């Protein structure tokens, strides 16, 4: 039975081969309609496949380029953020260096006094540093009535001291009152704190004698007769000096040497005025003996 089936299969395959031989023996003109028909069907399909393939390829390329651009943009953003942070740090260091250089120059101007540097850690609300706290205290030798300087001149005086902090009242505070004198002539005056007036960048000078030689532009320093301020510390510069209505005194204004809107570091003079006074008394007693 199996041999009979194999014979039929062999006969069928032989006939199929003969048909193929006959077909291929025909001229090309006979197959041309078949080719044309197949072309009408295959060419649109092939074009569609090509367009679809090209579109898919372009989409994939565009996606890769977009993804690469996004990644590059992220890297650039991170780089820019790093540069901005580094620039901010460098600017802060430069500003701090400028401030420290200014303090160093101020330290050189008053070499006769022993001083310690301190950083401001807190202040009262408001635009200016009329009352503030520093990070040095009694453990560092700071005492009540210690004079505080910065920015080229007198800032204020210590009013309260803890082990590692101190409170400073500046000369612009309403209750501040500094005995001053003109550095050129030695004529005395008083510098009064006034926060309202300081909004114009000035303080008031009063109690100048009618014959006192204090004029616009004179350097006003702490006087020798001050009970709490050491002598010769620059307070500021006189301006708009006029004779009072009483004709007995003069008054005017002072532009402070220190800047009270951006204080960050100060110098605290560890020597007190009372130390000088005690020393003078001791010398007088020694002379009497």
PDB file of C-alpha atoms in Angstrom:
ATOM      1  CA  UNK A   1       0.000   0.000   0.000  1.00  0.00           C
ATOM      2  CA  UNK A   2       2.778   2.338   0.878  1.00  0.00           C
ATOM      3  CA  UNK A   3       4.588   1.632  -2.393  1.00  0.00           C
ATOM      4  CA  UNK A   4       1.425   2.518  -4.317  1.00  0.00           C
ATOM      5  CA  UNK A   5       1.161   5.904  -2.569  1.00  0.00           C
ATOM      6  CA  UNK A   6       4.852   6.588  -3.192  1.00  0.00           C
ATOM      7  CA  UNK A   7       4.302   5.880  -6.878  1.00  0.00           C
ATOM      8  CA  UNK A   8       1.504   8.452  -7.063  1.00  0.00           C
ATOM      9  CA  UNK A   9       3.604  11.031  -5.305  1.00  0.00           C
ATOM     10  CA  UNK A  10       6.471  10.473  -7.673  1.00  0.00           C
ATOM     11  CA  UNK A  11       4.160  10.763 -10.718  1.00  0.00           C
ATOM     12  CA  UNK A  12       2.711  14.046  -9.310  1.00  0.00           C
ATOM     13  CA  UNK A  13       6.115  15.574  -8.735  1.00  0.00           C
ATOM     14  CA  UNK A  14       7.215  14.566 -12.241  1.00  0.00           C
ATOM     15  CA  UNK A  15       4.162  16.246 -13.784  1.00  0.00           C
ATOM     16  CA  UNK A  16       4.820  19.425 -11.713  1.00  0.00           C
ATOM     17  CA  UNK A  17       8.375  19.579 -12.953  1.00  0.00           C
ATOM     18  CA  UNK A  18       7.238  19.167 -16.536  1.00  0.00           C
ATOM     19  CA  UNK A  19       4.771  22.025 -16.141  1.00  0.00           C
ATOM     20  CA  UNK A  20       7.524  24.246 -14.788  1.00  0.00           C
ATOM     21  CA  UNK A  21       9.751  23.319 -17.726  1.00  0.00           C
ATOM     22  CA  UNK A  22       6.963  24.200 -20.180  1.00  0.00           C
ATOM     23  CA  UNK A  23       6.233  27.522 -18.472  1.00  0.00           C
ATOM     24  CA  UNK A  24       9.860  28.603 -18.472  1.00  0.00           C
ATOM     25  CA  UNK A  25      10.159  27.670 -22.117  1.00  0.00           C
ATOM     26  CA  UNK A  26       7.546  30.233 -23.147  1.00  0.00           C
ATOM     27  CA  UNK A  27       8.702  33.597 -24.413  1.00  0.00           C
ATOM     28  CA  UNK A  28       8.968  36.598 -22.193  1.00  0.00           C
ATOM     29  CA  UNK A  29       5.963  38.139 -23.985  1.00  0.00           C
ATOM     30  CA  UNK A  30       3.746  35.419 -22.541  1.00  0.00           C
ATOM     31  CA  UNK A  31       4.892  36.199 -18.962  1.00  0.00           C
ATOM     32  CA  UNK A  32       4.833  39.956 -19.378  1.00  0.00           C
ATOM     33  CA  UNK A  33       1.141  40.347 -18.384  1.00  0.00           C
ATOM     34  CA  UNK A  34       1.853  38.289 -15.279  1.00  0.00           C
ATOM     35  CA  UNK A  35       4.827  40.430 -14.414  1.00  0.00           C
ATOM     36  CA  UNK A  36       2.791  43.588 -15.033  1.00  0.00           C
ATOM     37  CA  UNK A  37      -0.036  42.371 -12.842  1.00  0.00           C
ATOM     38  CA  UNK A  38       2.320  41.423 -10.099  1.00  0.00           C
ATOM     39  CA  UNK A  39       4.034  44.827 -10.454  1.00  0.00           C
ATOM     40  CA  UNK A  40       0.755  46.689 -10.050  1.00  0.00           C
ATOM     41  CA  UNK A  41       0.235  44.841  -6.821  1.00  0.00           C
ATOM     42  CA  UNK A  42       3.755  44.709  -5.425  1.00  0.00           C
ATOM     43  CA  UNK A  43       5.102  48.184  -6.298  1.00  0.00           C
ATOM     44  CA  UNK A  44       2.542  50.117  -4.149  1.00  0.00           C
ATOM     45  CA  UNK A  45       3.073  47.655  -1.335  1.00  0.00           C
ATOM     46  CA  UNK A  46       6.832  47.995  -1.651  1.00  0.00           C
ATOM     47  CA  UNK A  47       6.582  51.824  -1.764  1.00  0.00           C
ATOM     48  CA  UNK A  48       4.390  51.810   1.297  1.00  0.00           C
ATOM     49  CA  UNK A  49       6.781  49.507   3.077  1.00  0.00           C
ATOM     50  CA  UNK A  50       9.705  51.759   2.099  1.00  0.00           C
ATOM     51  CA  UNK A  51       7.902  54.895   3.271  1.00  0.00           C
ATOM     52  CA  UNK A  52       6.922  53.219   6.518  1.00  0.00           C
ATOM     53  CA  UNK A  53      10.452  51.982   7.014  1.00  0.00           C
ATOM     54  CA  UNK A  54      11.901  55.407   6.269  1.00  0.00           C
ATOM     55  CA  UNK A  55       9.405  57.060   8.626  1.00  0.00           C
ATOM     56  CA  UNK A  56      10.190  54.588  11.394  1.00  0.00           C
ATOM     57  CA  UNK A  57      13.931  55.055  10.846  1.00  0.00           C
ATOM     58  CA  UNK A  58      13.583  58.838  10.924  1.00  0.00           C
ATOM     59  CA  UNK A  59      11.459  58.651  14.071  1.00  0.00           C
ATOM     60  CA  UNK A  60      14.025  56.430  15.738  1.00  0.00           C
ATOM     61  CA  UNK A  61      16.837  58.779  14.650  1.00  0.00           C
ATOM     62  CA  UNK A  62      14.900  61.822  15.845  1.00  0.00           C
ATOM     63  CA  UNK A  63      14.184  60.119  19.164  1.00  0.00           C
ATOM     64  CA  UNK A  64      17.830  59.235  19.615  1.00  0.00           C
ATOM     65  CA  UNK A  65      18.858  62.799  18.762  1.00  0.00           C
ATOM     66  CA  UNK A  66      16.193  64.209  21.110  1.00  0.00           C
ATOM     67  CA  UNK A  67      17.259  61.860  23.896  1.00  0.00           C
ATOM     68  CA  UNK A  68      20.884  62.834  23.310  1.00  0.00           C
ATOM     69  CA  UNK A  69      19.960  66.528  23.325  1.00  0.00           C
ATOM     70  CA  UNK A  70      18.018  66.101  26.580  1.00  0.00           C
ATOM     71  CA  UNK A  71      20.943  64.310  28.189  1.00  0.00           C
ATOM     72  CA  UNK A  72      23.378  66.958  26.914  1.00  0.00           C
ATOM     73  CA  UNK A  73      21.067  69.717  28.147  1.00  0.00           C
ATOM     74  CA  UNK A  74      20.945  68.075  31.580  1.00  0.00           C
ATOM     75  CA  UNK A  75      24.742  67.860  31.657  1.00  0.00           C
ATOM     76  CA  UNK A  76      24.991  71.519  30.655  1.00  0.00           C
ATOM     77  CA  UNK A  77      22.482  72.520  33.336  1.00  0.00           C
ATOM     78  CA  UNK A  78      24.440  70.623  35.961  1.00  0.00           C
ATOM     79  CA  UNK A  79      27.623  72.274  34.733  1.00  0.00           C
ATOM     80  CA  UNK A  80      26.017  75.732  34.814  1.00  0.00           C
ATOM     81  CA  UNK A  81      24.655  75.096  38.325  1.00  0.00           C
ATOM     82  CA  UNK A  82      28.139  74.063  39.401  1.00  0.00           C
ATOM     83  CA  UNK A  83      29.692  77.166  37.848  1.00  0.00           C
ATOM     84  CA  UNK A  84      27.066  79.418  39.448  1.00  0.00           C
ATOM     85  CA  UNK A  85      27.698  77.823  42.836  1.00  0.00           C
ATOM     86  CA  UNK A  86      31.449  78.161  42.392  1.00  0.00           C
ATOM     87  CA  UNK A  87      31.095  81.785  41.275  1.00  0.00           C
ATOM     88  CA  UNK A  88      28.898  82.568  44.283  1.00  0.00           C
ATOM     89  CA  UNK A  89      31.439  80.973  46.594  1.00  0.00           C
ATOM     90  CA  UNK A  90      34.311  82.885  45.002  1.00  0.00           C
ATOM     91  CA  UNK A  91      32.407  86.172  45.276  1.00  0.00           C
ATOM     92  CA  UNK A  92      31.609  85.495  48.932  1.00  0.00           C
ATOM     93  CA  UNK A  93      35.267  84.700  49.591  1.00  0.00           C
ATOM     94  CA  UNK A  94      36.346  87.855  47.768  1.00  0.00           C
ATOM     95  CA  UNK A  95      33.933  90.017  49.769  1.00  0.00           C
ATOM     96  CA  UNK A  96      35.082  88.391  52.989  1.00  0.00           C
ATOM     97  CA  UNK A  97      38.714  88.952  51.985  1.00  0.00           C
ATOM     98  CA  UNK A  98      37.971  92.633  51.300  1.00  0.00           C
ATOM     99  CA  UNK A  99      36.329  92.984  54.705  1.00  0.00           C
ATOM    100  CA  UNK A 100      39.194  91.237  56.484  1.00  0.00           C
ATOM    101  CA  UNK A 101      41.710  93.392  54.616  1.00  0.00           C
ATOM    102  CA  UNK A 102      39.785  96.467  55.774  1.00  0.00           C
ATOM    103  CA  UNK A 103      39.831  95.197  59.364  1.00  0.00           C
ATOM    104  CA  UNK A 104      43.549  94.537  59.084  1.00  0.00           C
ATOM    105  CA  UNK A 105      44.169  98.091  57.906  1.00  0.00           C
ATOM    106  CA  UNK A 106      41.999  99.358  60.766  1.00  0.00           C
ATOM    107  CA  UNK A 107      43.982  97.202  63.171  1.00  0.00           C
ATOM    108  CA  UNK A 108      47.174  98.824  61.877  1.00  0.00           C
ATOM    109  CA  UNK A 109      45.664 102.300  62.354  1.00  0.00           C
ATOM    110  CA  UNK A 110      45.148 101.585  66.075  1.00  0.00           C
ATOM    111  CA  UNK A 111      48.163  99.476  66.897  1.00  0.00           C
ATOM    112  CA  UNK A 112      48.342 101.030  70.360  1.00  0.00           C
ATOM    113  CA  UNK A 113      45.286  99.042  71.433  1.00  0.00           C
ATOM    114  CA  UNK A 114      45.024  95.295  71.934  1.00  0.00           C
ATOM    115  CA  UNK A 115      42.100  93.951  69.910  1.00  0.00           C
ATOM    116  CA  UNK A 116      40.235  90.772  69.019  1.00  0.00           C
ATOM    117  CA  UNK A 117      38.225  90.027  65.886  1.00  0.00           C
ATOM    118  CA  UNK A 118      34.587  88.979  66.232  1.00  0.00           C
ATOM    119  CA  UNK A 119      31.761  87.971  63.918  1.00  0.00           C
ATOM    120  CA  UNK A 120      28.236  89.339  64.231  1.00  0.00           C
ATOM    121  CA  UNK A 121      25.804  86.492  64.956  1.00  0.00           C
ATOM    122  CA  UNK A 122      22.531  88.345  65.624  1.00  0.00           C
ATOM    123  CA  UNK A 123      20.980  91.802  65.518  1.00  0.00           C
ATOM    124  CA  UNK A 124      17.768  93.644  66.311  1.00  0.00           C
ATOM    125  CA  UNK A 125      15.120  93.855  63.621  1.00  0.00           C
ATOM    126  CA  UNK A 126      15.579  96.746  61.235  1.00  0.00           C
ATOM    127  CA  UNK A 127      17.742  97.752  58.326  1.00  0.00           C
ATOM    128  CA  UNK A 128      20.747  98.820  60.413  1.00  0.00           C
ATOM    129  CA  UNK A 129      22.968  97.366  63.083  1.00  0.00           C
ATOM    130  CA  UNK A 130      21.992  99.629  65.966  1.00  0.00           C
ATOM    131  CA  UNK A 131      22.131  96.769  68.512  1.00  0.00           C
ATOM    132  CA  UNK A 132      23.767  93.446  67.691  1.00  0.00           C
ATOM    133  CA  UNK A 133      25.490  90.427  69.213  1.00  0.00           C
ATOM    134  CA  UNK A 134      28.980  89.103  68.509  1.00  0.00           C
ATOM    135  CA  UNK A 135      30.531  85.660  69.017  1.00  0.00           C
ATOM    136  CA  UNK A 136      33.208  86.704  71.523  1.00  0.00           C
ATOM    137  CA  UNK A 137      32.724  87.235  75.246  1.00  0.00           C
ATOM    138  CA  UNK A 138      34.354  87.242  78.651  1.00  0.00           C
ATOM    139  CA  UNK A 139      36.241  84.024  77.880  1.00  0.00           C
ATOM    140  CA  UNK A 140      38.020  86.016  75.143  1.00  0.00           C
ATOM    141  CA  UNK A 141      38.734  89.043  77.347  1.00  0.00           C
ATOM    142  CA  UNK A 142      35.742  91.136  76.216  1.00  0.00           C
ATOM    143  CA  UNK A 143      34.260  93.380  78.933  1.00  0.00           C
ATOM    144  CA  UNK A 144      31.391  95.800  79.286  1.00  0.00           C
ATOM    145  CA  UNK A 145      32.288  99.245  77.846  1.00  0.00           C
ATOM    146  CA  UNK A 146      34.778  97.745  75.391  1.00  0.00           C
ATOM    147  CA  UNK A 147      34.978  99.927  72.264  1.00  0.00           C
ATOM    148  CA  UNK A 148      34.055  98.291  68.946  1.00  0.00           C
ATOM    149  CA  UNK A 149      35.406  99.411  65.561  1.00  0.00           C
ATOM    150  CA  UNK A 150      34.918  98.388  61.928  1.00  0.00           C
ATOM    151  CA  UNK A 151      34.707  99.831  58.431  1.00  0.00           C
ATOM    152  CA  UNK A 152      37.240 102.559  59.104  1.00  0.00           C
ATOM    153  CA  UNK A 153      35.948 103.883  62.399  1.00  0.00           C
ATOM    154  CA  UNK A 154      33.953 103.638  65.626  1.00  0.00           C
ATOM    155  CA  UNK A 155      30.949 101.310  65.637  1.00  0.00           C
ATOM    156  CA  UNK A 156      29.817 101.321  69.248  1.00  0.00           C
ATOM    157  CA  UNK A 157      30.353  99.995  72.738  1.00  0.00           C
ATOM    158  CA  UNK A 158      29.773  96.667  74.529  1.00  0.00           C
ATOM    159  CA  UNK A 159      26.786  96.792  76.883  1.00  0.00           C
ATOM    160  CA  UNK A 160      26.440  93.154  77.952  1.00  0.00           C
ATOM    161  CA  UNK A 161      28.829  90.205  78.117  1.00  0.00           C
ATOM    162  CA  UNK A 162      28.441  86.442  78.436  1.00  0.00           C
ATOM    163  CA  UNK A 163      31.094  83.754  78.435  1.00  0.00           C
ATOM    164  CA  UNK A 164      31.137  83.474  74.626  1.00  0.00           C
ATOM    165  CA  UNK A 165      29.024  86.368  73.397  1.00  0.00           C
ATOM    166  CA  UNK A 166      28.629  90.111  73.843  1.00  0.00           C
ATOM    167  CA  UNK A 167      25.990  92.716  72.977  1.00  0.00           C
ATOM    168  CA  UNK A 168      27.029  95.928  71.230  1.00  0.00           C
ATOM    169  CA  UNK A 169      25.084  99.207  71.050  1.00  0.00           C
ATOM    170  CA  UNK A 170      26.175 101.218  68.036  1.00  0.00           C
ATOM    171  CA  UNK A 171      26.638 104.983  67.856  1.00  0.00           C
ATOM    172  CA  UNK A 172      23.575 105.356  65.597  1.00  0.00           C
ATOM    173  CA  UNK A 173      21.190 104.085  68.302  1.00  0.00           C
ATOM    174  CA  UNK A 174      18.831 106.702  69.697  1.00  0.00           C
ATOM    175  CA  UNK A 175      20.323 106.475  73.202  1.00  0.00           C
ATOM    176  CA  UNK A 176      23.932 106.740  72.027  1.00  0.00           C
ATOM    177  CA  UNK A 177      25.960 109.824  73.019  1.00  0.00           C
ATOM    178  CA  UNK A 178      29.667 110.097  72.149  1.00  0.00           C
ATOM    179  CA  UNK A 179      32.043 112.839  73.232  1.00  0.00           C
ATOM    180  CA  UNK A 180      34.064 113.828  70.176  1.00  0.00           C
ATOM    181  CA  UNK A 181      36.512 116.409  68.964  1.00  0.00           C
ATOM    182  CA  UNK A 182      37.881 117.731  65.694  1.00  0.00           C
ATOM    183  CA  UNK A 183      41.145 115.993  64.986  1.00  0.00           C
ATOM    184  CA  UNK A 184      42.609 119.134  63.370  1.00  0.00           C
ATOM    185  CA  UNK A 185      41.780 121.652  66.099  1.00  0.00           C
ATOM    186  CA  UNK A 186      40.914 119.588  69.180  1.00  0.00           C
ATOM    187  CA  UNK A 187      37.646 121.522  69.682  1.00  0.00           C
ATOM    188  CA  UNK A 188      35.034 119.329  71.326  1.00  0.00           C
ATOM    189  CA  UNK A 189      31.490 118.342  70.376  1.00  0.00           C
ATOM    190  CA  UNK A 190      28.915 115.650  70.992  1.00  0.00           C
ATOM    191  CA  UNK A 191      27.767 113.066  68.437  1.00  0.00           C
ATOM    192  CA  UNK A 192      24.161 112.042  69.037  1.00  0.00           C
ATOM    193  CA  UNK A 193      22.583 108.786  67.848  1.00  0.00           C
ATOM    194  CA  UNK A 194      19.386 109.225  65.858  1.00  0.00           C
ATOM    195  CA  UNK A 195      17.914 106.375  63.813  1.00  0.00           C
ATOM    196  CA  UNK A 196      15.459 108.661  62.034  1.00  0.00           C
ATOM    197  CA  UNK A 197      18.211 111.035  60.994  1.00  0.00           C
ATOM    198  CA  UNK A 198      20.486 108.137  60.073  1.00  0.00           C
ATOM    199  CA  UNK A 199      17.992 107.138  57.361  1.00  0.00           C
ATOM    200  CA  UNK A 200      19.654 110.050  55.520  1.00  0.00           C
ATOM    201  CA  UNK A 201      23.097 108.613  56.328  1.00  0.00           C
ATOM    202  CA  UNK A 202      23.895 111.264  58.967  1.00  0.00           C
ATOM    203  CA  UNK A 203      24.093 111.805  62.718  1.00  0.00           C
ATOM    204  CA  UNK A 204      23.859 115.053  64.621  1.00  0.00           C
ATOM    205  CA  UNK A 205      26.795 117.052  66.035  1.00  0.00           C
ATOM    206  CA  UNK A 206      26.009 119.471  68.843  1.00  0.00           C
ATOM    207  CA  UNK A 207      27.543 121.482  71.710  1.00  0.00           C
ATOM    208  CA  UNK A 208      30.257 123.105  69.610  1.00  0.00           C
ATOM    209  CA  UNK A 209      31.326 126.393  71.224  1.00  0.00           C
ATOM    210  CA  UNK A 210      30.652 129.496  69.161  1.00  0.00           C
ATOM    211  CA  UNK A 211      34.380 129.987  68.694  1.00  0.00           C
ATOM    212  CA  UNK A 212      35.056 126.291  68.090  1.00  0.00           C
ATOM    213  CA  UNK A 213      37.046 125.541  64.961  1.00  0.00           C
ATOM    214  CA  UNK A 214      35.002 122.659  63.515  1.00  0.00           C
ATOM    215  CA  UNK A 215      34.165 122.998  59.837  1.00  0.00           C
ATOM    216  CA  UNK A 216      32.801 120.903  57.012  1.00  0.00           C
ATOM    217  CA  UNK A 217      35.025 117.931  56.161  1.00  0.00           C
ATOM    218  CA  UNK A 218      36.848 117.830  59.504  1.00  0.00           C
ATOM    219  CA  UNK A 219      37.604 114.402  60.942  1.00  0.00           C
ATOM    220  CA  UNK A 220      35.698 113.919  64.189  1.00  0.00           C
ATOM    221  CA  UNK A 221      37.344 111.479  66.617  1.00  0.00           C
ATOM    222  CA  UNK A 222      36.601 110.369  70.156  1.00  0.00           C
ATOM    223  CA  UNK A 223      37.758 113.002  72.616  1.00  0.00           C
ATOM    224  CA  UNK A 224      40.322 112.718  75.375  1.00  0.00           C
ATOM    225  CA  UNK A 225      37.663 113.627  77.942  1.00  0.00           C
ATOM    226  CA  UNK A 226      35.221 110.804  77.073  1.00  0.00           C
ATOM    227  CA  UNK A 227      34.462 108.636  80.068  1.00  0.00           C
ATOM    228  CA  UNK A 228      33.965 105.403  78.099  1.00  0.00           C
ATOM    229  CA  UNK A 229      35.488 105.831  74.664  1.00  0.00           C
ATOM    230  CA  UNK A 230      39.208 105.592  74.093  1.00  0.00           C
ATOM    231  CA  UNK A 231      40.681 108.756  72.546  1.00  0.00           C
ATOM    232  CA  UNK A 232      41.459 109.290  68.883  1.00  0.00           C
ATOM    233  CA  UNK A 233      39.090 106.774  67.268  1.00  0.00           C
ATOM    234  CA  UNK A 234      37.574 108.126  64.064  1.00  0.00           C
ATOM    235  CA  UNK A 235      33.808 108.626  64.296  1.00  0.00           C
ATOM    236  CA  UNK A 236      33.143 110.356  60.991  1.00  0.00           C
ATOM    237  CA  UNK A 237      33.264 113.616  59.062  1.00  0.00           C
ATOM    238  CA  UNK A 238      31.611 116.926  59.921  1.00  0.00           C
ATOM    239  CA  UNK A 239      29.189 118.526  57.469  1.00  0.00           C
ATOM    240  CA  UNK A 240      26.743 121.461  57.361  1.00  0.00           C
ATOM    241  CA  UNK A 241      28.111 123.153  60.490  1.00  0.00           C
ATOM    242  CA  UNK A 242      26.071 126.265  61.352  1.00  0.00           C
ATOM    243  CA  UNK A 243      25.673 128.663  64.276  1.00  0.00           C
ATOM    244  CA  UNK A 244      22.670 127.962  66.483  1.00  0.00           C
ATOM    245  CA  UNK A 245      19.893 130.522  67.027  1.00  0.00           C
ATOM    246  CA  UNK A 246      21.248 131.293  70.496  1.00  0.00           C
ATOM    247  CA  UNK A 247      24.555 132.435  68.911  1.00  0.00           C
ATOM    248  CA  UNK A 248      26.298 130.659  71.782  1.00  0.00           C
ATOM    249  CA  UNK A 249      26.914 127.273  70.144  1.00  0.00           C
ATOM    250  CA  UNK A 250      27.232 125.607  66.772  1.00  0.00           C
ATOM    251  CA  UNK A 251      25.788 122.371  65.508  1.00  0.00           C
ATOM    252  CA  UNK A 252      25.679 120.337  62.345  1.00  0.00           C
ATOM    253  CA  UNK A 253      25.841 116.797  61.083  1.00  0.00           C
ATOM    254  CA  UNK A 254      28.294 113.910  60.887  1.00  0.00           C
ATOM    255  CA  UNK A 255      28.716 111.266  58.195  1.00  0.00           C
ATOM    256  CA  UNK A 256      29.860 108.102  60.046  1.00  0.00           C
ATOM    257  CA  UNK A 257      33.010 106.349  58.886  1.00  0.00           C
ATOM    258  CA  UNK A 258      31.581 102.882  59.587  1.00  0.00           C
ATOM    259  CA  UNK A 259      28.843 101.352  57.432  1.00  0.00           C
ATOM    260  CA  UNK A 260      25.909 100.245  59.574  1.00  0.00           C
ATOM    261  CA  UNK A 261      23.865  98.429  56.953  1.00  0.00           C
ATOM    262  CA  UNK A 262      26.175  95.498  56.207  1.00  0.00           C
ATOM    263  CA  UNK A 263      28.396  94.864  59.213  1.00  0.00           C
ATOM    264  CA  UNK A 264      29.631  91.279  59.468  1.00  0.00           C
ATOM    265  CA  UNK A 265      32.948  91.378  61.323  1.00  0.00           C
ATOM    266  CA  UNK A 266      34.233  93.855  63.895  1.00  0.00           C
ATOM    267  CA  UNK A 267      37.265  94.472  66.069  1.00  0.00           C
ATOM    268  CA  UNK A 268      36.789  94.688  69.825  1.00  0.00           C
ATOM    269  CA  UNK A 269      39.365  96.743  71.729  1.00  0.00           C
ATOM    270  CA  UNK A 270      40.128  94.813  74.897  1.00  0.00           C
ATOM    271  CA  UNK A 271      41.538  97.816  76.747  1.00  0.00           C
ATOM    272  CA  UNK A 272      38.938 100.013  78.495  1.00  0.00           C
ATOM    273  CA  UNK A 273      38.995 103.736  79.063  1.00  0.00           C
ATOM    274  CA  UNK A 274      38.779 103.107  82.788  1.00  0.00           C
ATOM    275  CA  UNK A 275      41.995 101.101  82.535  1.00  0.00           C
ATOM    276  CA  UNK A 276      43.723 104.214  81.234  1.00  0.00           C
ATOM    277  CA  UNK A 277      42.149 106.334  83.966  1.00  0.00           C
ATOM    278  CA  UNK A 278      43.207 103.852  86.657  1.00  0.00           C
ATOM    279  CA  UNK A 279      46.709 103.873  85.248  1.00  0.00           C
ATOM    280  CA  UNK A 280      46.838 107.665  85.305  1.00  0.00           C
ATOM    281  CA  UNK A 281      45.599 107.717  88.913  1.00  0.00           C
ATOM    282  CA  UNK A 282      48.241 105.165  89.891  1.00  0.00           C
ATOM    283  CA  UNK A 283      50.943 107.301  88.261  1.00  0.00           C
ATOM    284  CA  UNK A 284      49.715 110.408  90.085  1.00  0.00           C
ATOM    285  CA  UNK A 285      49.719 108.577  93.401  1.00  0.00           C
ATOM    286  CA  UNK A 286      53.216 107.281  92.685  1.00  0.00           C
ATOM    287  CA  UNK A 287      54.413 110.811  91.931  1.00  0.00           C
ATOM    288  CA  UNK A 288      52.958 112.060  95.237  1.00  0.00           C
ATOM    289  CA  UNK A 289      54.679 109.297  97.153  1.00  0.00           C
TER     290      UNK A 289
END
